[in-house]
Tab-separated table of C-alpha atoms in Angstrom:
chain	number	residue	atom	x	y	z
K	1	MET	CA	-32.301	-34.848	-28.117
K	2	ARG	CA	-36.083	-35.119	-29.021
K	3	LEU	CA	-36.963	-35.219	-25.285
K	4	MET	CA	-34.718	-31.655	-24.969
K	5	GLY	CA	-36.643	-30.154	-28.122
K	6	ARG	CA	-39.985	-30.723	-26.782
K	7	PHE	CA	-39.004	-29.451	-23.106
K	8	ARG	CA	-38.059	-26.383	-24.654
K	9	ARG	CA	-40.896	-25.561	-26.950
K	10	ALA	CA	-43.709	-26.500	-23.922
K	11	GLN	CA	-44.978	-23.726	-22.324
K	12	ASP	CA	-47.550	-25.466	-19.671
K	13	GLY	CA	-46.911	-23.970	-16.372
K	14	ALA	CA	-44.692	-20.923	-17.132
K	15	ALA	CA	-47.175	-18.481	-16.202
K	16	ALA	CA	-46.867	-20.271	-12.424
K	17	ILE	CA	-43.232	-20.403	-12.264
K	18	GLU	CA	-42.852	-16.663	-13.450
K	19	PHE	CA	-45.685	-15.499	-10.940
K	20	GLY	CA	-43.623	-17.413	-8.314
K	21	ILE	CA	-40.373	-15.499	-8.961
K	22	VAL	CA	-42.332	-12.030	-9.127
K	23	ALA	CA	-44.797	-12.813	-6.487
K	24	LEU	CA	-42.179	-12.086	-3.072
K	25	PRO	CA	-40.938	-9.061	-4.086
K	26	PHE	CA	-44.403	-8.031	-5.224
K	27	PHE	CA	-46.236	-8.633	-2.095
K	28	ALA	CA	-43.237	-7.384	0.079
K	29	PHE	CA	-43.446	-4.226	-1.622
K	30	LEU	CA	-47.134	-4.240	-1.380
K	31	PHE	CA	-47.249	-4.901	2.459
K	32	ALA	CA	-44.650	-2.165	3.090
K	33	ILE	CA	-46.824	0.229	1.358
K	34	ILE	CA	-49.929	-0.415	3.315
K	35	GLU	CA	-47.751	-0.492	6.553
K	36	THR	CA	-46.549	2.983	5.606
K	37	ALA	CA	-49.835	4.104	4.581
K	38	LEU	CA	-51.295	3.011	7.890
K	39	MET	CA	-48.795	4.664	9.843
K	40	PHE	CA	-49.170	7.849	8.108
K	41	TRP	CA	-52.892	7.625	8.935
K	42	THR	CA	-52.534	7.036	12.438
K	43	ASN	CA	-50.229	10.145	12.947
K	44	GLN	CA	-52.613	12.345	10.948
K	45	VAL	CA	-55.220	11.180	13.540
K	46	LEU	CA	-53.039	11.718	16.283
K	47	GLU	CA	-52.146	15.144	14.816
K	48	GLU	CA	-55.658	15.914	14.424
K	49	SER	CA	-57.284	14.726	17.999
K	50	LEU	CA	-54.296	16.442	19.674
K	51	SER	CA	-55.139	19.765	17.658
K	52	GLN	CA	-58.854	19.575	18.769
K	53	ALA	CA	-58.295	18.586	22.415
K	54	SER	CA	-55.640	21.179	22.648
K	55	ARG	CA	-58.629	23.832	22.110
K	56	LEU	CA	-59.774	23.268	25.790
K	57	LEU	CA	-56.404	24.737	26.539
K	58	LEU	CA	-56.302	27.543	24.317
K	59	THR	CA	-59.547	28.846	25.299
K	60	GLY	CA	-59.281	28.022	29.032
K	61	GLN	CA	-62.049	25.428	29.190
K	62	SER	CA	-59.601	23.209	30.579
K	63	LYS	CA	-59.204	25.063	34.003
K	64	ASN	CA	-63.071	23.609	34.613
K	65	ARG	CA	-62.331	20.291	33.022
K	66	TYR	CA	-58.988	19.430	34.449
K	67	THR	CA	-59.588	20.441	38.207
K	68	SER	CA	-57.298	17.710	39.817
K	69	THR	CA	-54.491	19.231	42.051
K	70	ASN	CA	-52.519	16.353	40.823
K	71	PRO	CA	-50.669	16.886	37.540
K	72	ALA	CA	-50.875	13.297	36.460
K	73	LEU	CA	-54.297	12.740	36.641
K	74	ASN	CA	-54.858	15.865	34.573
K	75	ALA	CA	-52.593	14.323	32.284
K	76	GLN	CA	-54.266	11.441	32.139
K	77	ALA	CA	-57.700	13.171	31.638
K	78	PHE	CA	-56.185	15.296	28.939
K	79	ARG	CA	-54.781	11.836	27.300
K	80	ASN	CA	-58.315	10.184	27.439
K	81	ASP	CA	-60.001	13.438	25.342
K	82	ILE	CA	-57.339	12.685	22.826
K	83	CYS	CA	-58.040	8.889	22.777
K	84	ALA	CA	-62.121	9.986	22.685
K	85	LEU	CA	-61.472	12.070	19.730
K	86	ALA	CA	-59.616	9.517	17.356
K	87	PRO	CA	-61.852	7.493	14.985
K	88	MET	CA	-62.239	3.700	15.077
K	89	GLY	CA	-59.669	3.121	18.168
K	90	LEU	CA	-56.315	3.772	15.926
K	91	ILE	CA	-54.693	4.908	19.019
K	92	ASP	CA	-53.852	2.977	21.768
K	93	CYS	CA	-54.330	5.131	24.876
K	94	SER	CA	-52.294	2.652	27.006
K	95	LYS	CA	-49.522	3.669	24.990
K	96	LEU	CA	-49.993	7.047	24.530
K	97	PHE	CA	-48.086	9.784	26.546
K	98	VAL	CA	-48.715	13.767	26.883
K	99	ASP	CA	-46.841	16.911	27.600
K	100	ILE	CA	-48.116	20.456	28.184
K	101	LYS	CA	-45.381	22.581	28.971
K	102	ILE	CA	-45.460	26.473	29.411
K	103	TYR	CA	-42.929	29.188	28.133
K	104	THR	CA	-42.594	32.850	28.046
K	105	ASN	CA	-41.494	33.337	24.391
K	106	PHE	CA	-41.770	31.078	21.380
K	107	THR	CA	-37.934	30.895	21.098
K	108	ASP	CA	-38.093	29.015	24.806
K	109	ALA	CA	-40.663	26.843	23.438
K	110	ARG	CA	-38.609	25.954	20.222
K	111	ASN	CA	-35.700	25.369	22.309
K	112	GLY	CA	-37.021	23.626	25.337
K	113	THR	CA	-38.708	21.016	23.829
K	114	THR	CA	-36.493	17.612	22.762
K	115	ASN	CA	-37.062	14.764	20.644
K	116	PRO	CA	-38.586	11.837	23.013
K	117	ALA	CA	-37.318	9.086	20.665
K	118	ALA	CA	-33.729	10.059	20.528
K	119	GLY	CA	-31.247	7.233	20.825
K	120	GLY	CA	-33.675	4.432	19.876
K	121	VAL	CA	-35.472	4.508	22.895
K	122	LEU	CA	-38.745	6.463	24.220
K	123	ASN	CA	-37.853	8.806	27.029
K	124	THR	CA	-41.024	10.301	28.366
K	125	ASN	CA	-39.547	11.077	31.733
K	126	GLY	CA	-39.691	14.856	31.650
K	127	PHE	CA	-43.197	15.058	30.378
K	128	SER	CA	-45.779	16.812	32.872
K	129	TYR	CA	-48.858	18.748	32.770
K	130	ASN	CA	-48.944	22.276	33.294
K	131	GLN	CA	-52.187	24.194	33.268
K	132	PRO	CA	-52.190	27.404	31.058
K	133	GLN	CA	-53.244	30.741	32.275
K	134	PRO	CA	-54.386	33.462	29.928
K	135	ASP	CA	-51.608	34.920	27.070
K	136	GLN	CA	-48.995	31.807	27.777
K	137	ILE	CA	-47.252	29.997	25.210
K	138	VAL	CA	-48.108	26.155	25.304
K	139	VAL	CA	-46.536	23.563	23.638
K	140	ALA	CA	-49.007	20.348	23.686
K	141	ARG	CA	-47.122	17.171	22.549
K	142	ALA	CA	-48.491	13.531	22.240
K	143	VAL	CA	-46.375	10.840	21.754
K	144	LEU	CA	-47.294	7.269	20.782
K	145	ASP	CA	-45.675	4.041	20.941
K	146	TYR	CA	-46.942	2.966	17.456
K	147	ARG	CA	-46.445	-1.056	16.898
K	148	LEU	CA	-45.720	-1.800	13.360
K	149	PHE	CA	-47.463	-4.787	12.100
K	150	LEU	CA	-44.924	-6.429	9.806
K	151	THR	CA	-41.253	-7.366	11.422
K	152	ALA	CA	-40.067	-8.341	8.081
K	153	TRP	CA	-37.456	-6.037	6.403
K	154	PRO	CA	-40.087	-3.239	5.150
K	155	SER	CA	-40.610	-2.144	8.505
K	156	THR	CA	-37.111	-2.579	10.119
K	157	SER	CA	-36.291	0.785	8.195
K	158	LEU	CA	-39.569	2.246	9.987
K	159	ALA	CA	-38.811	1.292	13.602
K	160	ASN	CA	-36.954	4.046	15.429
K	161	ILE	CA	-37.708	2.952	19.154
K	162	GLY	CA	-36.963	-0.886	18.963
K	163	ALA	CA	-37.616	-3.450	16.884
K	164	GLY	CA	-41.266	-3.078	15.647
K	165	HIS	CA	-42.060	0.102	17.181
K	166	ARG	CA	-41.736	3.716	16.253
K	167	ALA	CA	-42.856	6.941	18.115
K	168	LEU	CA	-45.370	8.997	16.327
K	169	VAL	CA	-45.098	12.605	17.861
K	170	ALA	CA	-47.289	15.069	17.385
K	171	THR	CA	-47.026	18.708	18.829
K	172	THR	CA	-48.910	21.963	18.451
K	173	THR	CA	-47.869	25.565	19.789
K	174	PHE	CA	-50.273	28.204	20.596
K	175	ARG	CA	-50.976	31.414	22.920
K	176	ALA	CA	-53.677	30.716	25.295
K	177	GLU	CA	-56.397	33.104	24.418
K	178	PRO	CA	-56.883	35.851	27.096
K	179	PHE	CA	-59.727	34.212	28.827
K	180	THR	CA	-60.905	35.346	32.174
């Protein structure tokens, strides 16, 4: 009885045991917050890089910059411009896909774009590069196959194109200026 009473009154190691109980959920949520913040930051960098690179399409400078007769080479050059504008190498250019489409009105532009991450797979088969002409409506999209760092349960809810991957999509729509 004396041994049990002494065991109940002892406080040595209680903090270590309590920390051990709380540490796993605490660090899991901490890493989930960091993972989500990094994903949102990368998405914002993608949006801003696409917006800045699209100014070449908006102002007609793209006619002098993307001069190949092969649309795939022009798309690659546009993708490289997006990557060059991204700070600290946040965007992996080998996993970045671009789509530049031309429409006659904004309703068609809204209805003509589909979700490239539908059905849990990344589908970029219909992506192309179309050189905009003056006063045309342009939809420029950049899709990044973003690899999540954590594979534990917090990241599984973020993945939308397979285990450990999420499609980050940036889109900008505008009417090209009346350039000559």
